[in-house]
Amino acid sequence: MSRAASLLRGSGFYALGNLAPKLMALALIPIYTYLLSERQYGIVTYVTSLAAIMLALTELGFRSSVLRFYFDYEGDPARLKRFLGTSAGFLIAVGLLLTVAALATGKYWGPLLVKDTSMGFWPFLALGVLIAFCQLSHVVPMAMLRASERAGLYAILQIGEYLLIAGLVVLALVGIERSARAALWARFIAVAVFFVIMSVLIWRKARPALDLPMLKRSLIYGLPLTAHAVANWSQTFLDRVLLERMTSLDRVGLYSLGYNIGMLMSAINLAFNRAFLPYHLREVKNNPDAKRHLARVAEDYWAYLGLAAAFGVLFAREGIMLLTPERFYEAHRVVPWVIGGYLAHGMYYPLINNLLLLKRTGMIPLATAASAGLNVLLNLYWIPRWNIVGAAAATCASYLLLTLIVYLWSQRLNPMPYRLRRVALVLGSYAVIGLGVHLIQLRPDQLLAPLAIKAAVLVGYFWLLKALGAIDPRRALSLIRDALGRSAR
């Protein structure tokens, strides 16, 4: 099997693990939107966003440091077990202390985040803190599976957890209570079950230890990435905080629905990067022509990502109309901006891998902080003017800035032979299609004609990319057959 097919196969498993939960979340949208009001749905998404940023804060960069240093210890099983035990034990101990502190002081910081007094710290924000702590147990074992390229087990665990979450949420909303509180308690119970599963998984491979040199090395590498991760996740949380303060939880609910549709792009990005980073490390180690090869792989990915983005922006409105009651239709206005932001973010991942390879992580939090700062400033300026669209446009602009900064810094330290004409083609085409979508007016009783036009636009975009050499469908199909054949064997 070729190196590219190997990458594709790994990406396929990671895509399954990351996209399947997103698709299951998509399947839950009718449950949420028909059983919950816009405000109740806004509470659910607000708390889950809080849990995500709390997780980013407490994982201390171990998601990246375990993946990076695993390769240094894999030749010595005793040292590898000691490294994994040090990482997992330290992370859970620190996470427990931070969780207790957050719960004890919640009455002070809770009102700073939420204007609506009916959404108190207990149980809503407290559940977000507890969900984050339970998910902290995922960090080391899932990084271990990525490093050892066990993408199949990774996907099974991802899908299994979300199946449990989805099942308990449906049971709670249909059988117990139609409220945000019931949905959040169901989510907490599911992640608590997986806290136990992940703990068993890691301690079968690790030995309890506290190796201070190993810990110091991991923290020096990972802590700068903590600031990066927090700033990155803050872009998906602070927009909701500012929306809630400037408008209402109802508007947060509409915004979150559109954002969650657009965020399906992030599953593609994460799937590719979780396969690409270990692939990148091995290519640099073993392939003398690694730079050119990795640049071509990144360009191919960006072109197909642009095609996926075009599909999303063209058909998101119809998808929302089919999945939700009419009171949620306005959410479609958010989707093009969110997809545009995640298209830019997808271009960022291969660039950031250069900095991780060189262990030059100090610039990463500065770039992310600049992006997050721009996000906050634009939200403050645009939300009063354009409401939920203003918040989404701020997200798109901030991700574009982040990708530009990382590109310039990465190319300065370790230049890669990217062909920028192809990148400009992908971004420019998406901008034209996104603008054109707004020229096609669509009412609930008008579906067939606009769908036909949009399908024609998508096919035309595909052939344009093919004619200009940005994509090679025959090569892609060959790689897919190669990867699937290897999987079958």
Short mmCIF file of C-alpha atoms in Angstrom, two decimals:
data_model
loop_
_atom_site.label_atom_id
_atom_site.label_comp_id
_atom_site.label_asym_id
_atom_site.label_seq_id
_atom_site.Cartn_x
_atom_site.Cartn_y
_atom_site.Cartn_z
CA MET A 1 0.00 0.00 0.00
CA SER A 2 1.39 3.45 -0.96
CA ARG A 3 2.15 6.08 1.67
CA ALA A 4 -0.71 8.28 0.41
CA ALA A 5 -3.15 5.37 0.56
CA SER A 6 -1.99 4.63 4.10
CA LEU A 7 -2.74 8.24 5.04
CA LEU A 8 -6.13 8.02 3.35
CA ARG A 9 -6.98 4.81 5.20
CA GLY A 10 -6.05 6.36 8.55
CA SER A 11 -7.99 9.51 7.68
CA GLY A 12 -10.98 7.33 6.79
CA PHE A 13 -11.06 5.76 10.24
CA TYR A 14 -10.60 9.15 11.91
CA ALA A 15 -13.29 10.59 9.66
CA LEU A 16 -15.59 7.79 10.78
CA GLY A 17 -14.74 8.49 14.40
CA ASN A 18 -15.19 12.25 14.10
CA LEU A 19 -17.85 12.58 11.42
CA ALA A 20 -20.16 9.86 12.72
CA PRO A 21 -20.74 11.70 16.03
CA LYS A 22 -21.36 14.91 14.06
CA LEU A 23 -23.88 13.09 11.88
CA MET A 24 -25.53 11.63 14.97
CA ALA A 25 -25.65 15.16 16.40
CA LEU A 26 -27.30 16.19 13.14
CA ALA A 27 -29.84 13.41 13.63
CA LEU A 28 -30.56 14.79 17.11
CA ILE A 29 -31.38 18.25 15.74
CA PRO A 30 -35.04 17.39 15.01
CA ILE A 31 -35.35 15.98 18.55
CA TYR A 32 -33.88 19.14 20.08
CA THR A 33 -35.69 21.63 17.87
CA TYR A 34 -39.14 20.03 18.03
CA LEU A 35 -39.01 19.25 21.77
CA LEU A 36 -37.10 22.29 23.03
CA SER A 37 -37.62 26.01 22.55
CA GLU A 38 -34.91 28.19 21.01
CA ARG A 39 -33.97 29.27 24.55
CA GLN A 40 -33.69 25.72 25.92
CA TYR A 41 -31.62 24.66 22.92
CA GLY A 42 -29.45 27.72 23.48
CA ILE A 43 -28.79 26.58 27.07
CA VAL A 44 -27.74 23.10 25.92
CA THR A 45 -25.27 24.45 23.35
CA TYR A 46 -23.99 27.12 25.75
CA VAL A 47 -23.14 24.56 28.43
CA THR A 48 -21.53 22.11 25.99
CA SER A 49 -19.38 24.97 24.65
CA LEU A 50 -18.38 25.81 28.23
CA ALA A 51 -17.39 22.18 28.77
CA ALA A 52 -15.21 22.28 25.64
CA ILE A 53 -13.28 25.35 26.75
CA MET A 54 -12.92 23.95 30.30
CA LEU A 55 -11.46 20.77 28.79
CA ALA A 56 -9.02 22.79 26.68
CA LEU A 57 -7.94 24.66 29.82
CA THR A 58 -7.38 21.58 31.98
CA GLU A 59 -5.69 19.21 29.50
CA LEU A 60 -2.42 21.23 29.74
CA GLY A 61 -1.29 20.41 26.22
CA PHE A 62 -1.00 16.67 26.95
CA ARG A 63 -3.06 15.82 23.87
CA SER A 64 -0.13 17.03 21.76
CA SER A 65 2.79 16.21 24.07
CA VAL A 66 1.77 12.54 24.43
CA LEU A 67 1.50 12.23 20.67
CA ARG A 68 4.82 13.99 20.08
CA PHE A 69 6.95 12.14 22.68
CA TYR A 70 5.35 8.73 22.22
CA PHE A 71 7.71 8.22 19.27
CA ASP A 72 10.72 8.98 21.48
CA TYR A 73 9.81 6.22 23.94
CA GLU A 74 8.15 3.57 21.74
CA GLY A 75 11.40 1.63 21.39
CA ASP A 76 11.62 1.15 25.19
CA PRO A 77 8.38 -0.40 26.55
CA ALA A 78 9.28 0.25 30.21
CA ARG A 79 9.96 3.95 29.60
CA LEU A 80 6.81 4.22 27.46
CA LYS A 81 4.67 2.78 30.27
CA ARG A 82 6.28 5.18 32.73
CA PHE A 83 5.68 8.12 30.40
CA LEU A 84 2.01 7.22 29.87
CA GLY A 85 1.49 6.68 33.61
CA THR A 86 3.11 10.01 34.49
CA SER A 87 1.01 11.84 31.90
CA ALA A 88 -2.33 10.22 32.79
CA GLY A 89 -1.88 10.40 36.57
CA PHE A 90 -0.70 14.01 36.63
CA LEU A 91 -3.43 15.15 34.27
CA ILE A 92 -6.30 13.60 36.24
CA ALA A 93 -4.89 14.85 39.57
CA VAL A 94 -4.59 18.44 38.33
CA GLY A 95 -7.96 18.20 36.60
CA LEU A 96 -9.62 17.07 39.82
CA LEU A 97 -8.16 20.00 41.76
CA LEU A 98 -9.26 22.51 39.11
CA THR A 99 -12.74 20.98 38.94
CA VAL A 100 -13.22 21.21 42.71
CA ALA A 101 -12.02 24.82 42.63
CA ALA A 102 -14.39 25.69 39.75
CA LEU A 103 -17.38 24.14 41.54
CA ALA A 104 -16.52 25.86 44.84
CA THR A 105 -16.25 29.31 43.23
CA GLY A 106 -19.03 28.95 40.67
CA LYS A 107 -21.34 31.40 42.41
CA TYR A 108 -18.77 34.13 41.76
CA TRP A 109 -17.75 33.46 38.14
CA GLY A 110 -21.09 32.07 36.91
CA PRO A 111 -22.89 35.47 36.80
CA LEU A 112 -19.98 36.91 34.79
CA LEU A 113 -20.75 34.48 31.96
CA VAL A 114 -24.54 34.50 31.93
CA LYS A 115 -26.84 37.51 32.04
CA ASP A 116 -30.07 35.46 32.24
CA THR A 117 -30.51 34.80 35.98
CA SER A 118 -32.86 31.85 35.34
CA MET A 119 -29.84 29.93 33.99
CA GLY A 120 -28.11 29.55 37.35
CA PHE A 121 -24.75 27.97 38.09
CA TRP A 122 -26.47 24.92 39.61
CA PRO A 123 -27.14 22.70 37.76
CA PHE A 124 -26.35 24.14 34.32
CA LEU A 125 -22.81 25.53 34.47
CA ALA A 126 -21.83 22.97 37.12
CA LEU A 127 -22.77 20.19 34.70
CA GLY A 128 -20.52 21.79 32.11
CA VAL A 129 -17.60 21.66 34.56
CA LEU A 130 -18.27 18.00 35.43
CA ILE A 131 -18.63 16.99 31.78
CA ALA A 132 -15.24 18.58 31.06
CA PHE A 133 -13.59 16.65 33.92
CA CYS A 134 -14.97 13.33 32.71
CA GLN A 135 -13.75 14.01 29.18
CA LEU A 136 -10.28 14.77 30.53
CA SER A 137 -9.82 11.02 30.91
CA HIS A 138 -9.92 10.74 27.09
CA VAL A 139 -6.80 12.84 26.44
CA VAL A 140 -3.93 10.41 27.08
CA PRO A 141 -5.50 7.15 25.83
CA MET A 142 -6.81 8.72 22.63
CA ALA A 143 -3.43 10.37 21.95
CA MET A 144 -1.83 6.98 22.55
CA LEU A 145 -4.13 5.37 19.97
CA ARG A 146 -3.29 8.09 17.44
CA ALA A 147 0.45 7.70 17.98
CA SER A 148 0.26 3.91 17.62
CA GLU A 149 -1.95 4.44 14.53
CA ARG A 150 -4.80 2.34 15.94
CA ALA A 151 -7.37 4.39 14.07
CA GLY A 152 -10.02 1.64 14.10
CA LEU A 153 -10.22 1.43 17.90
CA TYR A 154 -10.11 5.22 18.05
CA ALA A 155 -13.18 5.38 15.79
CA ILE A 156 -15.04 2.69 17.77
CA LEU A 157 -14.57 4.59 21.03
CA GLN A 158 -15.59 7.92 19.49
CA ILE A 159 -18.72 6.47 17.94
CA GLY A 160 -19.60 4.38 21.01
CA GLU A 161 -19.46 7.38 23.31
CA TYR A 162 -21.68 9.47 21.11
CA LEU A 163 -24.16 6.65 20.59
CA LEU A 164 -24.51 6.46 24.36
CA ILE A 165 -24.88 10.24 24.62
CA ALA A 166 -27.48 10.34 21.85
CA GLY A 167 -29.45 7.42 23.28
CA LEU A 168 -29.58 8.86 26.80
CA VAL A 169 -30.49 12.33 25.51
CA VAL A 170 -33.40 10.96 23.49
CA LEU A 171 -34.54 8.86 26.46
CA ALA A 172 -34.36 11.88 28.79
CA LEU A 173 -36.19 14.30 26.48
CA VAL A 174 -38.88 11.88 25.30
CA GLY A 175 -39.39 9.88 28.47
CA ILE A 176 -38.53 12.18 31.38
CA GLU A 177 -38.60 15.92 30.75
CA ARG A 178 -38.48 18.23 27.75
CA SER A 179 -35.82 20.57 29.10
CA ALA A 180 -32.17 21.55 28.77
CA ARG A 181 -31.59 20.22 32.27
CA ALA A 182 -32.66 16.70 31.29
CA ALA A 183 -30.50 16.72 28.14
CA LEU A 184 -27.41 17.90 30.06
CA TRP A 185 -27.82 15.33 32.84
CA ALA A 186 -28.06 12.63 30.17
CA ARG A 187 -24.83 13.85 28.57
CA PHE A 188 -23.05 13.87 31.94
CA ILE A 189 -24.08 10.29 32.72
CA ALA A 190 -22.79 9.13 29.31
CA VAL A 191 -19.37 10.79 29.63
CA ALA A 192 -19.08 9.48 33.23
CA VAL A 193 -19.47 5.94 31.87
CA PHE A 194 -16.69 6.62 29.35
CA PHE A 195 -14.52 8.09 32.10
CA VAL A 196 -14.38 4.55 33.49
CA ILE A 197 -13.79 2.96 30.06
CA MET A 198 -10.94 5.34 29.19
CA SER A 199 -9.35 4.88 32.59
CA VAL A 200 -9.30 1.10 32.13
CA LEU A 201 -7.84 1.51 28.62
CA ILE A 202 -4.91 3.69 29.66
CA TRP A 203 -3.98 1.86 32.86
CA ARG A 204 -3.73 -1.42 30.96
CA LYS A 205 -0.89 0.19 28.98
CA ALA A 206 0.64 2.49 31.62
CA ARG A 207 2.41 2.09 34.95
CA PRO A 208 1.65 4.44 37.88
CA ALA A 209 4.61 6.83 38.06
CA LEU A 210 5.69 10.42 38.51
CA ASP A 211 8.80 10.90 36.39
CA LEU A 212 9.68 14.58 36.86
CA PRO A 213 12.06 14.91 33.87
CA MET A 214 9.43 13.37 31.58
CA LEU A 215 6.73 15.58 33.09
CA LYS A 216 8.86 18.72 32.72
CA ARG A 217 9.56 17.90 29.08
CA SER A 218 5.86 17.38 28.36
CA LEU A 219 4.81 20.60 30.08
CA ILE A 220 7.46 22.71 28.33
CA TYR A 221 6.18 21.39 25.02
CA GLY A 222 2.48 21.33 25.85
CA LEU A 223 1.73 24.38 28.00
CA PRO A 224 2.12 26.87 25.14
CA LEU A 225 -0.41 24.74 23.28
CA THR A 226 -2.82 25.07 26.22
CA ALA A 227 -3.01 28.80 25.66
CA HIS A 228 -3.48 28.05 21.98
CA ALA A 229 -6.28 25.53 22.64
CA VAL A 230 -8.07 27.81 25.11
CA ALA A 231 -7.89 30.76 22.73
CA ASN A 232 -9.06 28.52 19.90
CA TRP A 233 -12.06 27.17 21.81
CA SER A 234 -12.84 30.63 23.16
CA GLN A 235 -13.81 31.57 19.63
CA THR A 236 -16.67 29.06 19.80
CA PHE A 237 -17.69 30.13 23.31
CA LEU A 238 -17.18 33.87 23.63
CA ASP A 239 -19.44 34.52 20.64
CA ARG A 240 -22.24 32.80 22.58
CA VAL A 241 -21.40 34.75 25.74
CA LEU A 242 -21.54 38.05 23.85
CA LEU A 243 -24.70 37.06 21.97
CA GLU A 244 -26.43 36.15 25.23
CA ARG A 245 -25.41 39.47 26.83
CA MET A 246 -26.28 41.61 23.81
CA THR A 247 -29.42 39.74 22.71
CA SER A 248 -30.95 36.65 24.39
CA LEU A 249 -30.62 32.91 24.85
CA ASP A 250 -33.18 32.49 22.04
CA ARG A 251 -30.72 34.06 19.61
CA VAL A 252 -27.94 31.87 21.02
CA GLY A 253 -30.10 28.86 20.17
CA LEU A 254 -30.57 29.97 16.55
CA TYR A 255 -26.90 30.82 16.17
CA SER A 256 -25.80 27.51 17.68
CA LEU A 257 -28.00 25.52 15.32
CA GLY A 258 -26.45 27.16 12.26
CA TYR A 259 -22.98 26.90 13.79
CA ASN A 260 -23.40 23.19 14.49
CA ILE A 261 -24.43 22.58 10.86
CA GLY A 262 -21.40 24.48 9.58
CA MET A 263 -19.12 22.82 12.11
CA LEU A 264 -19.48 19.50 10.30
CA MET A 265 -16.45 20.81 8.40
CA SER A 266 -14.42 20.57 11.61
CA ALA A 267 -14.95 16.78 11.68
CA ILE A 268 -13.29 16.52 8.25
CA ASN A 269 -10.44 18.75 9.41
CA LEU A 270 -9.85 16.78 12.61
CA ALA A 271 -10.03 13.45 10.80
CA PHE A 272 -7.38 14.52 8.32
CA ASN A 273 -5.09 16.07 10.92
CA ARG A 274 -5.29 13.14 13.34
CA ALA A 275 -4.00 10.88 10.58
CA PHE A 276 -1.71 13.49 9.01
CA LEU A 277 0.36 14.49 12.06
CA PRO A 278 1.86 11.04 12.78
CA TYR A 279 2.11 10.50 9.00
CA HIS A 280 3.96 13.84 8.71
CA LEU A 281 6.40 12.85 11.48
CA ARG A 282 7.18 9.49 9.87
CA GLU A 283 7.57 10.98 6.37
CA VAL A 284 10.09 13.56 7.59
CA LYS A 285 12.01 10.78 9.33
CA ASN A 286 12.02 8.30 6.43
CA ASN A 287 11.48 10.15 3.13
CA PRO A 288 14.26 12.36 1.69
CA ASP A 289 11.68 14.07 -0.55
CA ALA A 290 9.25 14.65 2.33
CA LYS A 291 8.76 18.39 1.82
CA ARG A 292 7.52 18.16 -1.74
CA HIS A 293 5.39 15.09 -0.99
CA LEU A 294 3.75 16.63 2.11
CA ALA A 295 3.06 19.88 0.24
CA ARG A 296 1.28 17.98 -2.56
CA VAL A 297 -0.78 15.98 -0.02
CA ALA A 298 -1.82 19.22 1.72
CA GLU A 299 -2.78 20.87 -1.57
CA ASP A 300 -4.91 17.86 -2.58
CA TYR A 301 -6.63 17.94 0.79
CA TRP A 302 -7.34 21.66 0.57
CA ALA A 303 -8.91 21.27 -2.88
CA TYR A 304 -11.27 18.48 -1.79
CA LEU A 305 -12.03 20.43 1.39
CA GLY A 306 -13.09 23.35 -0.80
CA LEU A 307 -15.43 21.03 -2.68
CA ALA A 308 -16.95 19.83 0.61
CA ALA A 309 -17.34 23.45 1.74
CA ALA A 310 -19.13 24.33 -1.50
CA PHE A 311 -21.55 21.43 -0.99
CA GLY A 312 -22.24 22.57 2.58
CA VAL A 313 -22.89 26.18 1.77
CA LEU A 314 -25.09 25.32 -1.22
CA PHE A 315 -27.42 22.90 0.56
CA ALA A 316 -27.36 23.93 4.24
CA ARG A 317 -30.52 26.01 3.93
CA GLU A 318 -32.54 23.12 2.59
CA GLY A 319 -31.11 20.84 5.26
CA ILE A 320 -32.23 23.16 8.04
CA MET A 321 -35.68 23.48 6.49
CA LEU A 322 -36.03 19.69 6.38
CA LEU A 323 -34.73 19.07 9.92
CA THR A 324 -36.31 21.82 11.99
CA PRO A 325 -39.59 23.64 12.60
CA GLU A 326 -40.03 27.02 10.91
CA ARG A 327 -38.97 29.03 13.97
CA PHE A 328 -35.38 27.79 13.42
CA TYR A 329 -35.14 28.54 9.67
CA GLU A 330 -33.25 31.79 10.21
CA ALA A 331 -30.24 29.77 11.39
CA HIS A 332 -29.26 29.13 7.74
CA ARG A 333 -27.84 32.66 7.52
CA VAL A 334 -25.01 31.63 9.86
CA VAL A 335 -23.83 28.58 7.92
CA PRO A 336 -21.82 30.09 5.00
CA TRP A 337 -19.67 32.13 7.37
CA VAL A 338 -19.02 29.21 9.70
CA ILE A 339 -18.10 26.88 6.83
CA GLY A 340 -15.81 29.58 5.42
CA GLY A 341 -14.08 29.83 8.80
CA TYR A 342 -13.56 26.08 9.03
CA LEU A 343 -12.32 25.96 5.44
CA ALA A 344 -9.57 28.38 6.49
CA HIS A 345 -9.00 26.35 9.65
CA GLY A 346 -8.57 23.21 7.58
CA MET A 347 -5.75 24.92 5.70
CA TYR A 348 -4.15 25.77 9.03
CA TYR A 349 -3.59 22.16 10.19
CA PRO A 350 -0.83 21.08 7.76
CA LEU A 351 0.89 24.43 8.44
CA ILE A 352 0.87 23.99 12.20
CA ASN A 353 2.39 20.53 11.88
CA ASN A 354 5.62 22.15 10.66
CA LEU A 355 5.90 24.08 13.93
CA LEU A 356 5.07 20.99 16.00
CA LEU A 357 7.75 19.03 14.16
CA LEU A 358 10.36 21.69 14.96
CA LYS A 359 9.10 21.89 18.58
CA ARG A 360 8.64 25.64 18.00
CA THR A 361 5.29 25.97 19.76
CA GLY A 362 5.88 29.35 21.40
CA MET A 363 4.41 31.32 18.49
CA ILE A 364 1.24 29.24 18.33
CA PRO A 365 -0.57 30.76 21.36
CA LEU A 366 0.38 34.27 20.19
CA ALA A 367 -1.20 33.63 16.79
CA THR A 368 -4.30 32.13 18.38
CA ALA A 369 -4.54 35.00 20.88
CA ALA A 370 -4.42 37.51 18.01
CA SER A 371 -7.17 35.57 16.24
CA ALA A 372 -9.29 35.36 19.40
CA GLY A 373 -8.76 39.06 20.08
CA LEU A 374 -9.96 39.95 16.59
CA ASN A 375 -12.95 37.63 17.12
CA VAL A 376 -13.98 39.48 20.30
CA LEU A 377 -13.55 42.94 18.76
CA LEU A 378 -15.55 42.03 15.66
CA ASN A 379 -18.28 40.41 17.76
CA LEU A 380 -18.59 43.57 19.86
CA TYR A 381 -18.89 45.65 16.69
CA TRP A 382 -20.91 43.35 14.44
CA ILE A 383 -23.42 41.67 16.80
CA PRO A 384 -25.32 44.95 17.48
CA ARG A 385 -25.47 45.55 13.73
CA TRP A 386 -26.02 42.09 12.21
CA ASN A 387 -26.96 39.91 15.18
CA ILE A 388 -26.21 36.21 14.63
CA VAL A 389 -24.70 36.85 11.18
CA GLY A 390 -22.28 39.32 12.76
CA ALA A 391 -21.09 36.66 15.22
CA ALA A 392 -20.59 34.12 12.42
CA ALA A 393 -18.72 36.60 10.20
CA ALA A 394 -16.41 37.38 13.14
CA THR A 395 -15.60 33.66 13.42
CA CYS A 396 -14.75 33.46 9.72
CA ALA A 397 -12.50 36.54 9.82
CA SER A 398 -10.64 35.35 12.91
CA TYR A 399 -9.87 31.92 11.43
CA LEU A 400 -8.59 33.54 8.24
CA LEU A 401 -6.22 35.70 10.33
CA LEU A 402 -5.03 32.67 12.32
CA THR A 403 -4.23 30.70 9.15
CA LEU A 404 -2.39 33.64 7.60
CA ILE A 405 -0.20 34.22 10.68
CA VAL A 406 0.68 30.52 11.01
CA TYR A 407 1.42 30.27 7.27
CA LEU A 408 3.86 33.20 7.39
CA TRP A 409 5.60 31.92 10.52
CA SER A 410 5.76 28.31 9.35
CA GLN A 411 7.19 29.30 5.96
CA ARG A 412 9.79 31.45 7.65
CA LEU A 413 11.06 28.59 9.84
CA ASN A 414 10.61 25.65 7.47
CA PRO A 415 9.56 26.69 3.95
CA MET A 416 7.32 24.22 2.12
CA PRO A 417 6.85 24.27 -1.69
CA TYR A 418 3.11 25.05 -1.68
CA ARG A 419 1.58 26.20 -4.95
CA LEU A 420 -0.36 29.25 -3.80
CA ARG A 421 -2.35 29.53 -7.02
CA ARG A 422 -4.27 26.39 -6.04
CA VAL A 423 -4.95 27.76 -2.56
CA ALA A 424 -6.22 31.06 -3.99
CA LEU A 425 -8.45 29.13 -6.38
CA VAL A 426 -10.09 27.20 -3.54
CA LEU A 427 -10.68 30.27 -1.35
CA GLY A 428 -11.76 32.52 -4.23
CA SER A 429 -14.21 29.97 -5.63
CA TYR A 430 -15.77 29.43 -2.21
CA ALA A 431 -16.22 33.20 -1.75
CA VAL A 432 -17.99 33.47 -5.11
CA ILE A 433 -20.28 30.51 -4.39
CA GLY A 434 -21.06 31.73 -0.86
CA LEU A 435 -22.04 35.14 -2.22
CA GLY A 436 -24.09 33.57 -4.99
CA VAL A 437 -26.12 31.48 -2.54
CA HIS A 438 -27.67 34.66 -1.18
CA LEU A 439 -28.92 35.58 -4.64
CA ILE A 440 -31.09 32.44 -4.75
CA GLN A 441 -34.23 33.21 -2.79
CA LEU A 442 -35.87 30.19 -1.16
CA ARG A 443 -39.20 29.91 0.60
CA PRO A 444 -40.55 26.78 2.34
CA ASP A 445 -42.72 26.08 -0.73
CA GLN A 446 -39.82 26.47 -3.17
CA LEU A 447 -37.31 23.64 -3.17
CA LEU A 448 -36.94 21.94 -6.55
CA ALA A 449 -35.83 24.83 -8.79
CA PRO A 450 -33.20 26.24 -6.38
CA LEU A 451 -31.94 22.71 -5.69
CA ALA A 452 -31.44 22.12 -9.42
CA ILE A 453 -29.53 25.40 -9.76
CA LYS A 454 -27.33 24.62 -6.78
CA ALA A 455 -26.61 21.10 -8.01
CA ALA A 456 -25.52 22.57 -11.34
CA VAL A 457 -23.24 25.04 -9.55
CA LEU A 458 -21.64 22.22 -7.53
CA VAL A 459 -21.04 20.07 -10.62
CA GLY A 460 -19.60 23.11 -12.44
CA TYR A 461 -17.27 23.83 -9.53
CA PHE A 462 -16.08 20.22 -9.54
CA TRP A 463 -15.23 20.35 -13.24
CA LEU A 464 -13.54 23.74 -12.83
CA LEU A 465 -11.23 22.33 -10.14
CA LYS A 466 -10.55 19.29 -12.31
CA ALA A 467 -9.84 21.35 -15.44
CA LEU A 468 -7.40 23.59 -13.59
CA GLY A 469 -5.59 20.61 -12.09
CA ALA A 470 -6.59 21.29 -8.48
CA ILE A 471 -8.09 17.81 -8.10
CA ASP A 472 -7.42 14.46 -9.74
CA PRO A 473 -10.49 12.19 -9.26
CA ARG A 474 -8.80 9.15 -10.84
CA ARG A 475 -5.88 9.35 -8.44
CA ALA A 476 -8.26 9.84 -5.49
CA LEU A 477 -10.33 6.79 -6.50
CA SER A 478 -7.16 4.73 -6.89
CA LEU A 479 -6.03 5.68 -3.40
CA ILE A 480 -9.47 4.85 -1.98
CA ARG A 481 -9.43 1.41 -3.62
CA ASP A 482 -5.91 0.82 -2.33
CA ALA A 483 -6.89 1.83 1.21
CA LEU A 484 -10.09 -0.22 1.18
CA GLY A 485 -8.27 -3.25 -0.19
CA ARG A 486 -5.74 -3.03 2.61
CA SER A 487 -8.56 -2.73 5.16
CA ALA A 488 -10.26 -5.84 3.78
CA ARG A 489 -7.02 -7.82 4.05
#
